[in-house]
Coordinates of C-alpha atoms in Angstrom, one line a residue:
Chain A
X1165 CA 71.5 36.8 115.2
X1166 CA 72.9 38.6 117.9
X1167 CA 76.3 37.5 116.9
X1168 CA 75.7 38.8 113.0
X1169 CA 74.8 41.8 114.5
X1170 CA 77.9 42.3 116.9
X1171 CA 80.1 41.2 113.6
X1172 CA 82.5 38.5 115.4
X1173 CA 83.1 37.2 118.9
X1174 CA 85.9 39.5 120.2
X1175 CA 83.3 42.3 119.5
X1176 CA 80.9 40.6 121.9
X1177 CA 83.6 39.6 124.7
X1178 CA 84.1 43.7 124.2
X1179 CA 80.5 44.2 124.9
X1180 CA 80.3 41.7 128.0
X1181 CA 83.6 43.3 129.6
X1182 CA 81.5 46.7 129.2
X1183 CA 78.1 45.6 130.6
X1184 CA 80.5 44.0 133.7
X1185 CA 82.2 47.2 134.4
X1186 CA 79.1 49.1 133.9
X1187 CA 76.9 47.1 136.4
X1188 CA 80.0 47.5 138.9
X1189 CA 80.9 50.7 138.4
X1190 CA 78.0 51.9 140.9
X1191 CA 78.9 49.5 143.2
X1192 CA 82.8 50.7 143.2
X1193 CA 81.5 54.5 143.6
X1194 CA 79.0 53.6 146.5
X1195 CA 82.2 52.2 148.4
X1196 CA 84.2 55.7 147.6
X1197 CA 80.9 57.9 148.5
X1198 CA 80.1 56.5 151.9
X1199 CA 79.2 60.1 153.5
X1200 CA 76.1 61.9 153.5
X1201 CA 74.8 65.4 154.7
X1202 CA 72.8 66.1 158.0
X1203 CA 70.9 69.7 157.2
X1204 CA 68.5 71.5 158.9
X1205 CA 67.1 74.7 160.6
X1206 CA 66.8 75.5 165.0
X1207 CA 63.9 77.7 165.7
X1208 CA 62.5 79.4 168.8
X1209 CA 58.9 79.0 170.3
X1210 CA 57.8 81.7 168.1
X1211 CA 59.5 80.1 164.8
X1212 CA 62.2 82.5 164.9
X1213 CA 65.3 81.8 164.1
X1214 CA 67.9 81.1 166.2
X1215 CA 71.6 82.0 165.1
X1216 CA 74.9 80.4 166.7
X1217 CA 73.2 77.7 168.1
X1218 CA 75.9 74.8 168.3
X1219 CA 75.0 71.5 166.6
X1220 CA 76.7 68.2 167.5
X1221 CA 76.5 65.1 165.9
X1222 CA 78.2 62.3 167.3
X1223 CA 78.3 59.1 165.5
X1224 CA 76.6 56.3 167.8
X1225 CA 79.0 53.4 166.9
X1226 CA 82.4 55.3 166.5
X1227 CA 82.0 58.4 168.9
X1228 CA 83.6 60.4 166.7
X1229 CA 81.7 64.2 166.8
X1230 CA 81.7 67.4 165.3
X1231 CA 80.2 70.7 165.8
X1232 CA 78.6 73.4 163.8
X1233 CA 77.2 76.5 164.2
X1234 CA 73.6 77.8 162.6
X1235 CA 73.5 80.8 160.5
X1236 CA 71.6 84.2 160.6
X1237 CA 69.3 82.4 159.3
X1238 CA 68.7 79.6 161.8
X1239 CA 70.4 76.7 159.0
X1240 CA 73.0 74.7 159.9
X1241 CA 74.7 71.6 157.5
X1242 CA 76.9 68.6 158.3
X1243 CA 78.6 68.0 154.7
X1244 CA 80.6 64.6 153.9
X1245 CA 79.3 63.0 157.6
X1246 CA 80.4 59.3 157.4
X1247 CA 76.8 57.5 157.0
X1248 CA 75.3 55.9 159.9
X1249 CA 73.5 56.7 163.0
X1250 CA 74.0 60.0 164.9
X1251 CA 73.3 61.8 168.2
X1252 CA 72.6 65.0 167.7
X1253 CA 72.6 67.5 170.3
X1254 CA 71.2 71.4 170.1
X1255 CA 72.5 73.8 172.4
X1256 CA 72.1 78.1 172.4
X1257 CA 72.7 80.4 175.1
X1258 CA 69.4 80.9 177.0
X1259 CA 67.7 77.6 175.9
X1260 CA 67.2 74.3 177.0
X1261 CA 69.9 72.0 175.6
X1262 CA 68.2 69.0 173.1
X1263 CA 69.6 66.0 172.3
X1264 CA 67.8 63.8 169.6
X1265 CA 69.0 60.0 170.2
X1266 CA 69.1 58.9 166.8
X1267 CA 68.9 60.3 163.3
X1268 CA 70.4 58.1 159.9
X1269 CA 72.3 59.7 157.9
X1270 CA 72.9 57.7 154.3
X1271 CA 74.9 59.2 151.1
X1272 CA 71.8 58.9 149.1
X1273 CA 69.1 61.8 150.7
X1274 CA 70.1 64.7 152.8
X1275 CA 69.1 64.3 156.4
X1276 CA 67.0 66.7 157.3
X1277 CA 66.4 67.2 161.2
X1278 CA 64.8 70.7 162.2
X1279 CA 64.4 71.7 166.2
X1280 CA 62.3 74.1 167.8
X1281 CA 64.3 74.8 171.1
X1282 CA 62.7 76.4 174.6
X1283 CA 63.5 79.0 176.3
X1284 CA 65.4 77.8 179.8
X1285 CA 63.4 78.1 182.7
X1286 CA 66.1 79.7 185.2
X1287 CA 67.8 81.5 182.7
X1288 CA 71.1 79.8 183.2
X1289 CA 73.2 79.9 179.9
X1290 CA 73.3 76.7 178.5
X1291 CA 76.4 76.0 176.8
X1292 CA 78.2 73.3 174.9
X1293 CA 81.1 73.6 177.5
X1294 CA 79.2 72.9 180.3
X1295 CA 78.6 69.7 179.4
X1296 CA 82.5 68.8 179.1
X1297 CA 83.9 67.1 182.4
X1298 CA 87.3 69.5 180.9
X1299 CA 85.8 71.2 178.3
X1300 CA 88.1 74.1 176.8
X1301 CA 87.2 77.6 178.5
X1302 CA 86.1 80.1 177.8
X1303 CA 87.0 82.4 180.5
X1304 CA 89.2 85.6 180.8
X1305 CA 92.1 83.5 182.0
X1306 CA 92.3 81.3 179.0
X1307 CA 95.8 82.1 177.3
X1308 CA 94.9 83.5 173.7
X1309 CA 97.1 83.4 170.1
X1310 CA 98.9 87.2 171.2
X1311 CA 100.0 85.3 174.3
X1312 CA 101.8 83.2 172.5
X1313 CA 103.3 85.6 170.8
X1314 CA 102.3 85.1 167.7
X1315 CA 101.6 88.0 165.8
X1316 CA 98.4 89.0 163.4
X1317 CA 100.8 88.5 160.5
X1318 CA 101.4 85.2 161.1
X1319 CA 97.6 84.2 162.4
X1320 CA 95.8 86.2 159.1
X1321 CA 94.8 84.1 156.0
X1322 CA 96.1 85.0 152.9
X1323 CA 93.6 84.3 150.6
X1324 CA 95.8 85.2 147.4
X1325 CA 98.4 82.3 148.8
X1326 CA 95.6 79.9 148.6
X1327 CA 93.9 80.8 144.8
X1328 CA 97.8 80.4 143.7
X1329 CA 97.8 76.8 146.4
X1330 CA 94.2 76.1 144.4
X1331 CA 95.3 76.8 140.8
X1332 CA 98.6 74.8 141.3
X1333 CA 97.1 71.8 143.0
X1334 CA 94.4 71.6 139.9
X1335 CA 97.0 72.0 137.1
X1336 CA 99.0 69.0 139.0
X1337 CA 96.1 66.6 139.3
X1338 CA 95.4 67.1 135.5
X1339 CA 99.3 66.4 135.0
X1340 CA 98.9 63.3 136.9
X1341 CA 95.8 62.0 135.3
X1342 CA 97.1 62.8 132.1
X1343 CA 100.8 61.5 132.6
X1344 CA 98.8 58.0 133.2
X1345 CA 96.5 58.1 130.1
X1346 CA 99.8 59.1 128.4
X1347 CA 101.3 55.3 130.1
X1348 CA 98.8 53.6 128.1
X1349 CA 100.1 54.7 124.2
X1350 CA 103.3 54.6 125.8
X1351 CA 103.2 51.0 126.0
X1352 CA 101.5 50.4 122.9
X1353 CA 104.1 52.0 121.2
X1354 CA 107.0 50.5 122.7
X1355 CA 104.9 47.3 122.2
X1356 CA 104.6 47.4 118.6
X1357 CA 107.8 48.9 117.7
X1358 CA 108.2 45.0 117.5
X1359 CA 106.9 44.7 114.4
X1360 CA 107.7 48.1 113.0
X1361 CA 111.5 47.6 113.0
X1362 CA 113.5 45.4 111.5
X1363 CA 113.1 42.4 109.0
X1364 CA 110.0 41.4 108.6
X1365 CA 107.9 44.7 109.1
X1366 CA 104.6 45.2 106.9
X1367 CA 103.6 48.7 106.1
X1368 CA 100.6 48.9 108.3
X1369 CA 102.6 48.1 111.3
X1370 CA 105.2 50.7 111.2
X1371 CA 102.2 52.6 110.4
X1372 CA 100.4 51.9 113.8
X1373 CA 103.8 52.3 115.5
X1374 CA 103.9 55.9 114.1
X1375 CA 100.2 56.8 114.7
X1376 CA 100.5 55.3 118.3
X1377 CA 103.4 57.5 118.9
X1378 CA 101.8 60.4 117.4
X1379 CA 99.3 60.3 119.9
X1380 CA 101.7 59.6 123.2
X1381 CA 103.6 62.9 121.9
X1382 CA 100.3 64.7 121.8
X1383 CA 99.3 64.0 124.9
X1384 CA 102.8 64.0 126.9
X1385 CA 103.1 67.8 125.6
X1386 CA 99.9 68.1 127.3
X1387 CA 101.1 67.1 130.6
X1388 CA 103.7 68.5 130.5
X1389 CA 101.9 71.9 130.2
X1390 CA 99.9 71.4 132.8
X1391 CA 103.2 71.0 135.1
X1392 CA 105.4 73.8 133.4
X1393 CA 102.1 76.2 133.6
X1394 CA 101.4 75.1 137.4
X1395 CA 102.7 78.4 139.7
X1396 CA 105.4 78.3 141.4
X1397 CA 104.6 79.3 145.4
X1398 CA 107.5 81.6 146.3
X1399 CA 109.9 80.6 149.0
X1400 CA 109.0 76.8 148.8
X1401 CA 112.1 74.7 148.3
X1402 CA 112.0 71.7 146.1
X1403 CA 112.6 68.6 148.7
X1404 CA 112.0 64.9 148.2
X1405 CA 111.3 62.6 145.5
X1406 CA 109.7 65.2 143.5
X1407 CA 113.3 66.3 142.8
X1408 CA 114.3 63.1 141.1
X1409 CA 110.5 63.2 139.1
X1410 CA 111.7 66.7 138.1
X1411 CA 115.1 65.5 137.0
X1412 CA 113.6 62.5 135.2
X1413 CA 112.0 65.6 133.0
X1414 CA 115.5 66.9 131.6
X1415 CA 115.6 63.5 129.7
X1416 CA 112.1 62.4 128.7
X1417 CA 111.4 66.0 127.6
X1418 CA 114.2 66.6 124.7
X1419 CA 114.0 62.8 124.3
X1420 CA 109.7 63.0 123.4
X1421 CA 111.1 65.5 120.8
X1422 CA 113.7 64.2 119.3
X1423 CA 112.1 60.1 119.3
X1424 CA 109.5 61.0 116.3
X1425 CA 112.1 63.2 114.5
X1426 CA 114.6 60.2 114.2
X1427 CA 111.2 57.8 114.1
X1428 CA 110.0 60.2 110.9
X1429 CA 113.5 59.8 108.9
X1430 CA 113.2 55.7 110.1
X1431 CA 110.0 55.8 108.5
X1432 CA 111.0 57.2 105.5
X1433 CA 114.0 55.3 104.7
X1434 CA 111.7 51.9 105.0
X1435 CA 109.4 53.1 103.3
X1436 CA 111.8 53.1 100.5
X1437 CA 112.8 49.9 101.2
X1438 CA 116.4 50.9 102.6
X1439 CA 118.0 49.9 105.8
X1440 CA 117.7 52.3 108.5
X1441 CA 121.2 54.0 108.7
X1442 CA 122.6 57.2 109.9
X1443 CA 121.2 59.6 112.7
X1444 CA 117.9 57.7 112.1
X1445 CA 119.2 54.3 113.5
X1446 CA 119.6 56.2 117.0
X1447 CA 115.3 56.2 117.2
X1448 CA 115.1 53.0 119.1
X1449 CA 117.4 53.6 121.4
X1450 CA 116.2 57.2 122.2
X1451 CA 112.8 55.9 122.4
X1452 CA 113.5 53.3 125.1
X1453 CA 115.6 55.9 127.1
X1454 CA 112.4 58.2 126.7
X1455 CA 110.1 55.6 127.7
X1456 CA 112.1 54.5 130.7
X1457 CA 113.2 58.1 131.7
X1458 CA 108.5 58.8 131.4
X1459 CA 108.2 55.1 133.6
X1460 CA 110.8 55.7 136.4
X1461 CA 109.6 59.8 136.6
X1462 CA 106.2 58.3 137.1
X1463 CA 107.1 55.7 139.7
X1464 CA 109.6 58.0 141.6
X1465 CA 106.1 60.0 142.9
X1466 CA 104.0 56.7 143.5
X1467 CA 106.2 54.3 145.1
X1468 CA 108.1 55.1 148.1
X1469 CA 111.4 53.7 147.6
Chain B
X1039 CA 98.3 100.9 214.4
X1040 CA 96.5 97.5 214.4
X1041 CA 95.7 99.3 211.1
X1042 CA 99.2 99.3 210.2
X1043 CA 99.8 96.0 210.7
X1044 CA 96.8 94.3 209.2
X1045 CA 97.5 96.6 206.1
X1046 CA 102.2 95.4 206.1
X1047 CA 100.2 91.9 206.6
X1048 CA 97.7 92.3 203.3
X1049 CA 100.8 93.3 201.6
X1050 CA 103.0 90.5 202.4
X1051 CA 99.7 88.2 201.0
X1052 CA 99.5 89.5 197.9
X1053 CA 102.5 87.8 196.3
X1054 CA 100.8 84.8 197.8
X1055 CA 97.6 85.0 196.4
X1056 CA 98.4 86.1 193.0
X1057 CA 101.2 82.1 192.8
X1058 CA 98.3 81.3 193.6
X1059 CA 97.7 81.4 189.6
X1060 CA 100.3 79.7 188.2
X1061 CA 101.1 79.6 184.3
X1062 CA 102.9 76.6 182.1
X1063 CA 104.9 77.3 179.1
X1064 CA 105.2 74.7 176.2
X1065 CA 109.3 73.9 176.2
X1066 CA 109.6 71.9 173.2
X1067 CA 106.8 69.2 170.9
X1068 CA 106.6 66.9 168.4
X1069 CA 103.9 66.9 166.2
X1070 CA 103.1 63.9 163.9
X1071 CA 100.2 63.4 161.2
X1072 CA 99.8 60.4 159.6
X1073 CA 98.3 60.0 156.6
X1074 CA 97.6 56.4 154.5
X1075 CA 97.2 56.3 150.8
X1076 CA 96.7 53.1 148.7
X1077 CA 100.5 52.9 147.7
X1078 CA 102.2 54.6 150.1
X1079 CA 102.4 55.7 154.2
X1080 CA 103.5 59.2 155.3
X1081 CA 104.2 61.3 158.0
X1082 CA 104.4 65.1 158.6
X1083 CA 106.2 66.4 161.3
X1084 CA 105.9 69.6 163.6
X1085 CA 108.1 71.3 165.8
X1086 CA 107.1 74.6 165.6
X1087 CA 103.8 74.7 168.1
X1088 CA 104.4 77.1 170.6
X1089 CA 101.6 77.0 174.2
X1090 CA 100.6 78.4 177.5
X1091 CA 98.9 77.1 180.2
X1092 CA 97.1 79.4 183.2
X1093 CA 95.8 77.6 186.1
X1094 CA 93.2 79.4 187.9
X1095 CA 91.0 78.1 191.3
X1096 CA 92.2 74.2 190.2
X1097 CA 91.7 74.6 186.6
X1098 CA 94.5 75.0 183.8
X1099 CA 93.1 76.6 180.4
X1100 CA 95.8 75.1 177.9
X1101 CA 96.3 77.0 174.2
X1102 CA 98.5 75.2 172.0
X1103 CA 99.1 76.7 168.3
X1104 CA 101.2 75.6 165.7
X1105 CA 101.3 76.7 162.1
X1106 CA 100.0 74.7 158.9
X1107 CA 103.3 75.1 157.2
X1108 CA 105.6 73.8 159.5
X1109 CA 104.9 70.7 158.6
X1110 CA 107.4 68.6 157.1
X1111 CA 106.9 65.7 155.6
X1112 CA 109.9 65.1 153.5
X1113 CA 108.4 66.0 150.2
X1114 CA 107.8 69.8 149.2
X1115 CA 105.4 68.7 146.7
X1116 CA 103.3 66.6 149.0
X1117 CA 103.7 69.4 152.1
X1118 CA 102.4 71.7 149.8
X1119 CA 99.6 69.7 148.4
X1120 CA 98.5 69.2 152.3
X1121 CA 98.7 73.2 152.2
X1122 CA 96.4 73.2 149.8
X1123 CA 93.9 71.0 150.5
X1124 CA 93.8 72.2 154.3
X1125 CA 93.6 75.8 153.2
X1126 CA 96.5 76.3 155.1
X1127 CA 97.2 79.6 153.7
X1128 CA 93.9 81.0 154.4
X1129 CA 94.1 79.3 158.2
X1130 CA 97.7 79.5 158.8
X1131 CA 97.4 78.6 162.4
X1132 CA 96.2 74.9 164.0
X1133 CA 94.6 75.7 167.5
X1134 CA 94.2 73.1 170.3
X1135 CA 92.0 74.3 173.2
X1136 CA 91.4 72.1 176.8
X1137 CA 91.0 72.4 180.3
X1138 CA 92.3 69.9 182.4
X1139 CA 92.3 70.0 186.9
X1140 CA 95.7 71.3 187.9
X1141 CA 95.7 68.2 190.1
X1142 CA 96.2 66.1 186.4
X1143 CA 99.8 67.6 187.2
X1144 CA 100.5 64.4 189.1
X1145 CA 99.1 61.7 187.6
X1146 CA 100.0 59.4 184.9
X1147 CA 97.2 60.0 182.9
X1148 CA 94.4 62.6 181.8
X1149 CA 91.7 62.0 179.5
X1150 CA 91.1 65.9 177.5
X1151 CA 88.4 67.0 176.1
X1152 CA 90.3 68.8 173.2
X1153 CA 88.8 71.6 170.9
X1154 CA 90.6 72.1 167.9
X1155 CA 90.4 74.6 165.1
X1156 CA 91.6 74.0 161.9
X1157 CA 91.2 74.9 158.2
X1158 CA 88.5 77.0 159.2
X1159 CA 86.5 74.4 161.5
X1160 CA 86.1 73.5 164.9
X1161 CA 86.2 69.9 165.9
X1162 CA 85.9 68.7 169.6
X1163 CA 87.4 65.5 170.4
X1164 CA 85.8 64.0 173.5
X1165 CA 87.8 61.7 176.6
X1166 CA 91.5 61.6 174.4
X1167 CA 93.8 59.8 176.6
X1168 CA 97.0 61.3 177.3
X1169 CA 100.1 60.3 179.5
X1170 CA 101.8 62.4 181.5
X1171 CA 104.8 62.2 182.8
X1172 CA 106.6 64.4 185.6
X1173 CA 110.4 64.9 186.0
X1174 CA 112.7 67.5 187.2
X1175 CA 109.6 70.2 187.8
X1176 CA 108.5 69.3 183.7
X1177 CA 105.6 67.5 182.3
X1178 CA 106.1 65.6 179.8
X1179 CA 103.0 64.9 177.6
X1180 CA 102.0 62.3 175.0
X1181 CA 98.9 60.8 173.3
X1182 CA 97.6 60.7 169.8
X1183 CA 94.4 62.6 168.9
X1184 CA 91.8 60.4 166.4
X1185 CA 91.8 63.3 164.1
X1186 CA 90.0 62.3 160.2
X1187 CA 89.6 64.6 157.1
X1188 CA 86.1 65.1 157.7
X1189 CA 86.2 66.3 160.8
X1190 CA 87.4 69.6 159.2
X1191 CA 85.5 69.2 155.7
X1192 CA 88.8 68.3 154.2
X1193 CA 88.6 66.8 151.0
X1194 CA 90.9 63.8 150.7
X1195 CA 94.2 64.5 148.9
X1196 CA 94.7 62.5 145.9
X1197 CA 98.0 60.8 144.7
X1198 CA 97.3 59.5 140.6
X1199 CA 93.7 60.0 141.6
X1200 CA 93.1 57.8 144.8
X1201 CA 92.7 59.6 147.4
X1202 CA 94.1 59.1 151.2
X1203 CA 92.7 57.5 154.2
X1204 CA 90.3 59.5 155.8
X1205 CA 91.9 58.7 159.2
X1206 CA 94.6 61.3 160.1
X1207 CA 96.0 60.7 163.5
X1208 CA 98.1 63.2 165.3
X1209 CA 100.6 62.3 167.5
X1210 CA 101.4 64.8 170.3
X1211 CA 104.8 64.7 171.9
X1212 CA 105.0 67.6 174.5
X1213 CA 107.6 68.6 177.6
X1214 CA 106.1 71.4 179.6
X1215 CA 107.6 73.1 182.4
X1216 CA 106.1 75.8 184.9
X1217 CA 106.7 79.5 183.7
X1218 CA 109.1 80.9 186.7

């Protein structure tokens, strides 16, 4: 019944492969997501809050830390914390340091670990550098950027550098994801160019050959806008293998353009049952320069040679 | 004129007392990150950190600072992809904070406690060993901080969408010698 339904048994292989990567998908993504978030709020005896209170957690098993700092509002938030058991420790100036032992943090729930802190006793500051054997200083003494000599030009943040830095980086991750989908009818079209060339060709083949092709072109003109578009960041000198990738682009560009040209006047002469002569007899190899120009472009930025 | 004398005496102290503060200068460093990805290894390198050191009653407070772009790691396209993703261009500037006994001076190692700020957060990195190394009046310093992405909220660059190790580890490479 079930195999009437599904039509034939390559449509329920299909279906198994499917269910398979479906039930281990989650299983993939857990492994990628292994981080979690440790959130909550530090309050005074009177439930006010209390502002620049420094919040360490230190991972039990590795020992690896890090510190934030709670709002106006008293909040503080660990995002991306590697799961697994934590120390966390409370300090603000005029209270009583606290240190909570454990607290799990997993990727599935938001930790959530509040603290009311006390006032200190003696009124000695209590301070995150105290507890530091060689803790960084704070005092007068401590060199600072300007001693260095660095000057406010070169320590201020530039935040129209880094929108152009943003905008580039996400045109060039939609380049790379779609320069690999564009692999895929790549190599079905250099695959069944087989059997839409010479002798024995059928009609539907060079037909699947052309709308295979059809497709790559479509979607390498859509990388490559992503890459052209991409902004340029002034003063940066091209360096490294992106210069060969960038080089491979002189030939698989005019070569994407002019494959289907010579592919559509290949197309028509068998179609009319002649030979493929003339300009048109150059589509092959055109297309295997193309291809091999897109492959080595492609591996030039993934393998290190 | 006891007076006199005790004052010619005071006098003649001060330039005593005030050595008695002595500052270091960074001479030259090598800074290396490394970064892992799925099909590749790489490295970014760092010569550009400039530092100071001022002792003061036994203690040295140590500033080290080195710029986010001078990193070079070969490939402009990947150098500015670290940029990017570090928002390096609105936190141009790296900063490495510690405090270590000006008796470290002569021994062969030193364990820092280092605070370091960068791409707008402040990790602290507790006990890193270091080596030290003294010869002709310089210090020569290395070690290799266990710095990782999320340390500093950095979200993992990609390369044909896997992204890197979280595990960045900075080699430090430092020669410092007493300001005169």
């Amino acid at each position: 019944m079930l195999r009437d339904t599904l039509g034939n048994g390559r449509s329920l292989r299909v279906l198994v492969v499917v269910c398979l990567l479906v039930a281990v998908a989650p299983h993939l993504m857990g492994q990628t997501t292994a981080t979690g978030v440790l959130t909550g709020k530090v309050t005074d005896a009177s439930d006010n809050a209390v502002a620049n209170a420094a919040v360490t957690a230190t991972n039990v098993d590795t020992g690896q830390s890090r510190t934030v700092t709670t709002g106006a509002d008293g909040t503080y938030k660990f995002d991306m914390l590697p799961s697994g058991n934590y120390r966390v420790k409370f300090e603000s100036t005029g209270f009583n340091t606290v240190e909570i032992p454990s607290t799990i943090v997993s990727g599935t729930v938001p930790a959530v670990l509040d603290e009311k802190l006390e006032a200190s006793a003696s009124g000695k500051l209590a301070t995150s550098q105290e507890n530091l054997p060689n803790a960084p200083s704070s005092n007068t003494t401590a060199p600072t950027l300007s001693d260095l000599g660095l000057t406010p030009e070169q320590t201020q943040g530039n935040a129209r550098e880094q929108a152009l830095l943003d905008k580039r980086t996400h045109m060039l991750k939609i380049h790379q994801r779609m320069g690999l989908i564009t692999t895929i009818p790549l190599i079905a079209t250099v695959a069944t160019s087989l059997n839409a060339g010479g002798k024995s060709t059928s009609t539907s083949s060079r037909y699947l050959h052309a709308a295979l092709g059809g497709v790559t072109g479509d979607l390498y003109f859509i990388t490559a806008y992503y890459a052209i578009r991409a902004p340029r960041v002034p003063g940066t000198e091209t360096r490294g293998p992106i210069r060969f990738h960038k080089a491979m682009a002189w030939i698989h560009g005019p070569g994407m353009i002019l494959t289907p040209i010579l592919g559509i006047m290949a197309f028509d002469q068998k179609s009319n049952g002649e030979k493929v002569h003339g300009i048109a007899s150059a589509h092959a190899p055109v297309a295997i320069v193309t291809a091999g120009a897109f492959g080595a472009a492609l591996l030039s930025v993934s393998v290190k040679f | 004129m006891d007076k006199k004398i005790l004052l010619a005496f005071l006098l003649a102290a001060l330039p005593t007392f005030a050595a008695a503060d002595s500052q270091w200068i960074l001479k030259q460093s090598t800074l290396t990150y490394h970064v892992s990805h799925p099909l590749h290894q790489s490295e970014g390198v760092s010569h550009a950190a400039k530092g100071k050191g001022v002792c003061h009653a036994g203690q040295c407070d140590f500033l080290i600072a080195v710029p986010v772009k001078s990193f070079d790691s070969g490939d402009s396209n990947r150098d500015l992809h670290m940029l990017q993703v570090t928002r390096g261009a609105e936190f141009p500037i790296v900063t490495v904070r510690t405090r270590l006994p000006e008796s470290a001076e002569t021994s062969s190692t030193v364990n820092a406690d280092l605070e370091i700020q960068f791409a707008g957060q402040t990790a602290h990195y507790k006990q890193v060993p270091l080596k030290l190394e003294t010869q002709n009046g310089e210090t020569h310093i290395t070690g290799t901080i266990p710095a990782t992405l999320t340390d500093f909220k950095i979200e993992p660059p990609t390369l044909l969408t896997m992204p890197v190790k979280n595990e960045i580890p900075v080699r430090v490479d430092m020669t410092w010698r007493p300001q005169q």
